[in-house]
């Protein structure tokens, strides 16, 4: 699944300016934002419906969910607060503070966090007139179905990251971090950059464990995300909207 050729793209191959209109950029961004938030919550909900919980969710999502439990926050505030922290880290890596970039990260976080909360409520059945929610998995067939859905959620996240990184209008701070690492330090390799970007959520998970003495939302789905999400992003760069190239890349001086 992790095709190295598809996951590598050097900074010289991407665009310094823009070749697509603002209306197209916004359209691509909205599509990717919905796909990403739905994929994130899909991994969380499918994990929660299997008992004992061994499925897990996407790597960042798992760490943030554990931190939310540790501090008693809901997902909206957890995603928003940690987004601000990663925005500061990104500025350090780029080598300068850019208000437009920081504001873009914040602009991303607000609708993204709200969509996370919406899809969580939706998949848990809080809108029963539309969808009654995913029931607990009580049979091997249902467990297998949820595992597939969980992996699909990870693939949705990787695909969405590819789309809005290429649009580069505004980015989730974690994906901005991955893009900075990818093109500034790892010669365009999406796999390696994704793994390096997992250092902050790993530290979050350790902090959460120190407080609660337990891990939640960590399992085979998390391992799947760790191993393959970067590769999925690299493959999606060439397979999903293949004519869409990275726009206006700025990762600071190499």
CSV table of C-alpha atoms in Angstrom, one decimal:
chain,number,residue,atom,x,y,z
A,1,UNK,CA,0.0,0.0,0.0
A,2,UNK,CA,2.8,2.4,0.8
A,3,UNK,CA,4.2,3.0,-2.7
A,4,UNK,CA,7.4,5.0,-2.1
A,5,UNK,CA,7.4,6.5,-5.6
A,6,UNK,CA,3.9,7.9,-5.1
A,7,UNK,CA,4.8,9.1,-1.6
A,8,UNK,CA,7.8,11.2,-2.5
A,9,UNK,CA,7.6,14.6,-4.1
A,10,UNK,CA,10.5,17.1,-3.9
A,11,UNK,CA,10.0,20.7,-3.2
A,12,UNK,CA,11.2,21.5,-6.7
A,13,UNK,CA,8.3,19.6,-8.1
A,14,UNK,CA,5.6,21.7,-6.3
A,15,UNK,CA,4.4,25.2,-7.2
A,16,UNK,CA,5.5,28.4,-5.6
A,17,UNK,CA,2.4,30.2,-6.8
A,18,UNK,CA,-1.2,29.2,-7.6
A,19,UNK,CA,-2.6,27.8,-10.8
A,20,UNK,CA,-6.2,27.2,-9.6
A,21,UNK,CA,-8.9,29.8,-8.9
A,22,UNK,CA,-10.0,30.8,-5.4
A,23,UNK,CA,-13.4,29.2,-6.0
A,24,UNK,CA,-11.8,25.9,-6.9
A,25,UNK,CA,-9.5,26.1,-3.9
A,26,UNK,CA,-12.5,26.7,-1.5
A,27,UNK,CA,-14.4,23.8,-3.1
A,28,UNK,CA,-11.5,21.4,-2.8
A,29,UNK,CA,-11.0,22.6,0.8
A,30,UNK,CA,-14.7,22.1,1.8
A,31,UNK,CA,-14.7,18.6,0.3
A,32,UNK,CA,-11.5,17.6,2.1
A,33,UNK,CA,-12.6,19.1,5.4
A,34,UNK,CA,-15.8,17.1,5.4
A,35,UNK,CA,-14.0,13.9,4.4
A,36,UNK,CA,-11.4,14.4,7.1
A,37,UNK,CA,-13.7,15.1,10.0
A,38,UNK,CA,-16.0,12.2,9.1
A,39,UNK,CA,-13.1,9.9,8.8
A,40,UNK,CA,-11.7,10.9,12.1
A,41,UNK,CA,-15.0,10.3,13.9
A,42,UNK,CA,-15.6,7.1,12.1
A,43,UNK,CA,-12.4,5.7,13.6
A,44,UNK,CA,-13.4,6.9,17.1
A,45,UNK,CA,-17.0,5.5,16.9
A,46,UNK,CA,-16.2,2.1,15.4
A,47,UNK,CA,-13.5,1.7,18.1
A,48,UNK,CA,-15.9,2.6,20.9
A,49,UNK,CA,-18.5,0.1,19.7
A,50,UNK,CA,-16.2,-3.0,20.0
A,51,UNK,CA,-15.8,-4.4,23.5
A,52,UNK,CA,-13.2,-5.0,24.8
A,53,UNK,CA,-11.8,-2.0,22.8
A,54,UNK,CA,-8.9,-3.2,20.7
A,55,UNK,CA,-9.6,-1.4,17.4
A,56,UNK,CA,-8.4,2.1,18.1
A,57,UNK,CA,-8.7,5.2,16.0
A,58,UNK,CA,-6.4,7.4,13.9
A,59,UNK,CA,-3.1,8.3,15.6
A,60,UNK,CA,-3.7,12.0,16.3
A,61,UNK,CA,-7.3,11.4,17.1
A,62,UNK,CA,-6.5,8.7,19.6
A,63,UNK,CA,-4.0,10.9,21.4
A,64,UNK,CA,-6.3,13.8,21.5
A,65,UNK,CA,-9.2,11.7,22.7
A,66,UNK,CA,-7.1,10.3,25.5
A,67,UNK,CA,-6.1,13.9,26.5
A,68,UNK,CA,-9.7,14.9,26.4
A,69,UNK,CA,-10.5,12.2,28.9
A,70,UNK,CA,-7.5,13.1,31.1
A,71,UNK,CA,-8.5,16.8,31.4
A,72,UNK,CA,-12.3,16.4,31.1
A,73,UNK,CA,-12.6,18.4,27.9
A,74,UNK,CA,-14.9,17.7,25.0
A,75,UNK,CA,-13.5,17.0,21.6
A,76,UNK,CA,-14.1,20.6,20.3
A,77,UNK,CA,-11.9,22.2,22.9
A,78,UNK,CA,-9.3,19.5,22.8
A,79,UNK,CA,-8.8,19.7,19.1
A,80,UNK,CA,-8.8,23.6,19.2
A,81,UNK,CA,-6.3,24.0,22.1
A,82,UNK,CA,-3.9,21.4,20.8
A,83,UNK,CA,-4.2,23.0,17.3
A,84,UNK,CA,-2.9,26.3,18.8
A,85,UNK,CA,0.1,24.5,20.4
A,86,UNK,CA,1.0,22.8,17.1
A,87,UNK,CA,0.7,26.1,15.2
A,88,UNK,CA,3.4,27.6,17.5
A,89,UNK,CA,5.6,24.5,16.8
A,90,UNK,CA,5.1,25.0,13.1
A,91,UNK,CA,6.3,28.6,13.3
A,92,UNK,CA,9.4,27.5,15.1
A,93,UNK,CA,10.2,24.9,12.4
A,94,UNK,CA,9.6,27.3,9.5
A,95,UNK,CA,11.8,29.9,11.2
A,96,UNK,CA,9.4,32.8,11.4
A,97,UNK,CA,5.9,33.7,12.7
A,98,UNK,CA,3.4,34.4,9.9
A,99,UNK,CA,0.1,35.7,11.0
A,100,UNK,CA,-1.6,34.6,7.8
A,101,UNK,CA,-0.5,31.0,8.3
A,102,UNK,CA,-1.4,31.0,12.0
A,103,UNK,CA,-4.8,32.5,11.2
A,104,UNK,CA,-5.3,29.9,8.5
A,105,UNK,CA,-4.6,27.2,11.1
A,106,UNK,CA,-7.1,28.7,13.4
A,107,UNK,CA,-9.7,29.2,10.6
A,108,UNK,CA,-9.2,25.5,9.8
A,109,UNK,CA,-9.6,24.4,13.4
A,110,UNK,CA,-12.9,26.1,14.1
A,111,UNK,CA,-15.1,24.4,11.4
A,112,UNK,CA,-13.0,21.2,11.7
A,113,UNK,CA,-13.6,21.0,15.4
A,114,UNK,CA,-17.3,21.8,14.9
A,115,UNK,CA,-17.6,19.1,12.3
A,116,UNK,CA,-15.9,16.6,14.5
A,117,UNK,CA,-18.5,17.3,17.2
A,118,UNK,CA,-21.3,17.1,14.6
A,119,UNK,CA,-20.2,13.8,13.2
A,120,UNK,CA,-19.6,12.4,16.6
A,121,UNK,CA,-23.2,13.2,17.6
A,122,UNK,CA,-24.5,11.9,14.2
A,123,UNK,CA,-22.6,8.5,14.4
A,124,UNK,CA,-23.7,8.1,18.0
A,125,UNK,CA,-27.3,8.4,17.0
A,126,UNK,CA,-28.1,11.8,18.5
A,127,UNK,CA,-30.1,12.6,15.3
A,128,UNK,CA,-32.3,9.5,15.4
A,129,UNK,CA,-34.7,10.8,12.7
A,130,UNK,CA,-31.8,10.6,10.3
A,131,UNK,CA,-29.5,7.9,11.7
A,132,UNK,CA,-29.9,5.9,14.9
A,133,UNK,CA,-26.2,5.3,15.4
A,134,UNK,CA,-23.8,2.4,15.2
A,135,UNK,CA,-24.9,-0.4,17.5
A,136,UNK,CA,-22.3,-2.3,19.7
A,137,UNK,CA,-20.6,-5.1,17.8
A,138,UNK,CA,-21.9,-8.4,19.2
A,139,UNK,CA,-21.0,-10.8,16.4
A,140,UNK,CA,-17.8,-11.6,14.5
A,141,UNK,CA,-19.5,-10.3,11.3
A,142,UNK,CA,-20.2,-6.9,12.9
A,143,UNK,CA,-16.7,-6.7,14.4
A,144,UNK,CA,-15.2,-7.4,11.0
A,145,UNK,CA,-17.5,-4.8,9.4
A,146,UNK,CA,-16.3,-2.2,12.0
A,147,UNK,CA,-12.7,-3.0,11.4
A,148,UNK,CA,-13.2,-2.4,7.7
A,149,UNK,CA,-15.0,0.9,8.5
A,150,UNK,CA,-12.2,1.9,10.8
A,151,UNK,CA,-9.6,1.4,8.1
A,152,UNK,CA,-11.8,3.2,5.6
A,153,UNK,CA,-11.9,6.1,8.1
A,154,UNK,CA,-8.0,6.2,8.2
A,155,UNK,CA,-8.0,6.1,4.4
A,156,UNK,CA,-10.5,9.0,4.3
A,157,UNK,CA,-8.2,11.0,6.6
A,158,UNK,CA,-5.1,10.3,4.4
A,159,UNK,CA,-7.0,11.2,1.3
A,160,UNK,CA,-8.4,14.5,2.7
A,161,UNK,CA,-4.9,15.5,3.9
A,162,UNK,CA,-3.6,15.0,0.4
A,163,UNK,CA,-6.3,17.2,-1.1
A,164,UNK,CA,-6.1,20.2,1.3
A,165,UNK,CA,-2.3,20.0,1.5
A,166,UNK,CA,-2.1,20.4,-2.3
A,167,UNK,CA,-4.7,23.2,-2.2
A,168,UNK,CA,-2.7,24.8,0.7
A,169,UNK,CA,-5.4,27.4,1.4
A,170,UNK,CA,-5.6,26.8,5.1
A,171,UNK,CA,-4.3,23.7,6.9
A,172,UNK,CA,-4.9,21.8,10.1
A,173,UNK,CA,-1.9,22.5,12.2
A,174,UNK,CA,-0.9,18.8,12.4
A,175,UNK,CA,-1.0,18.5,8.6
A,176,UNK,CA,0.9,21.8,8.2
A,177,UNK,CA,3.5,20.2,10.5
A,178,UNK,CA,3.6,17.1,8.3
A,179,UNK,CA,4.0,19.2,5.2
A,180,UNK,CA,6.8,21.3,6.7
A,181,UNK,CA,8.6,18.2,7.7
A,182,UNK,CA,8.0,16.5,4.3
A,183,UNK,CA,9.4,19.2,2.1
A,184,UNK,CA,11.9,20.8,4.4
A,185,UNK,CA,13.5,17.8,6.1
A,186,UNK,CA,12.5,14.6,4.3
A,187,UNK,CA,12.9,15.4,0.5
A,188,UNK,CA,9.1,15.0,-0.2
A,189,UNK,CA,8.7,11.6,1.5
A,190,UNK,CA,5.2,11.5,2.9
A,191,UNK,CA,5.7,8.3,4.9
A,192,UNK,CA,8.7,9.6,6.8
A,193,UNK,CA,7.2,13.0,7.4
A,194,UNK,CA,4.0,11.5,8.7
A,195,UNK,CA,5.9,9.3,11.2
A,196,UNK,CA,8.0,12.3,12.4
A,197,UNK,CA,4.8,14.3,12.8
A,198,UNK,CA,3.5,11.6,15.2
A,199,UNK,CA,6.0,12.7,17.9
A,200,UNK,CA,3.7,15.4,19.4
A,201,UNK,CA,0.6,13.1,19.7
A,202,UNK,CA,2.9,10.3,21.2
A,203,UNK,CA,3.9,12.8,23.9
A,204,UNK,CA,0.2,13.7,24.4
A,205,UNK,CA,-0.7,10.0,24.8
A,206,UNK,CA,2.1,9.5,27.4
A,207,UNK,CA,0.8,12.6,29.3
A,208,UNK,CA,-2.7,11.3,29.2
A,209,UNK,CA,-1.6,7.9,30.5
A,210,UNK,CA,0.3,9.5,33.3
A,211,UNK,CA,-2.9,11.1,34.4
A,212,UNK,CA,-5.5,8.4,33.8
A,213,UNK,CA,-3.3,5.2,33.9
A,214,UNK,CA,-5.2,3.9,30.9
A,215,UNK,CA,-5.2,4.1,27.1
A,216,UNK,CA,-8.4,4.4,25.1
A,217,UNK,CA,-8.9,4.5,21.3
A,218,UNK,CA,-5.5,2.8,20.8
A,219,UNK,CA,-5.4,-0.5,19.0
A,220,UNK,CA,-5.0,-2.2,15.6
A,221,UNK,CA,-6.7,0.7,13.8
A,222,UNK,CA,-4.1,3.1,15.4
A,223,UNK,CA,-1.3,0.8,14.2
A,224,UNK,CA,-2.9,0.7,10.7
A,225,UNK,CA,-2.9,4.5,10.7
A,226,UNK,CA,0.7,4.7,11.9
A,227,UNK,CA,1.9,2.4,9.2
A,228,UNK,CA,-0.1,3.4,6.2
A,229,UNK,CA,-1.7,6.9,6.6
A,230,UNK,CA,1.4,8.7,5.2
A,231,UNK,CA,1.5,6.3,2.3
A,232,UNK,CA,-2.2,6.8,1.6
A,233,UNK,CA,-1.6,10.5,1.5
A,234,UNK,CA,1.3,10.1,-1.0
A,235,UNK,CA,-0.7,7.8,-3.2
A,236,UNK,CA,-3.7,10.1,-3.1
A,237,UNK,CA,-1.4,12.9,-4.4
A,238,UNK,CA,-1.3,11.2,-7.7
A,239,UNK,CA,-4.6,9.3,-7.8
A,240,UNK,CA,-7.2,11.6,-6.3
A,241,UNK,CA,-7.7,14.8,-8.4
A,242,UNK,CA,-4.3,14.0,-10.1
A,243,UNK,CA,-4.2,17.4,-11.9
A,244,UNK,CA,-4.2,19.2,-8.6
A,245,UNK,CA,-0.6,20.1,-7.6
A,246,UNK,CA,0.8,21.5,-4.4
A,247,UNK,CA,0.1,25.3,-4.4
A,248,UNK,CA,2.1,28.1,-2.9
A,249,UNK,CA,4.4,25.9,-0.8
A,250,UNK,CA,6.2,27.7,2.1
A,251,UNK,CA,8.2,25.6,4.5
A,252,UNK,CA,11.0,28.1,5.3
A,253,UNK,CA,14.6,27.8,4.2
A,254,UNK,CA,16.0,24.3,3.9
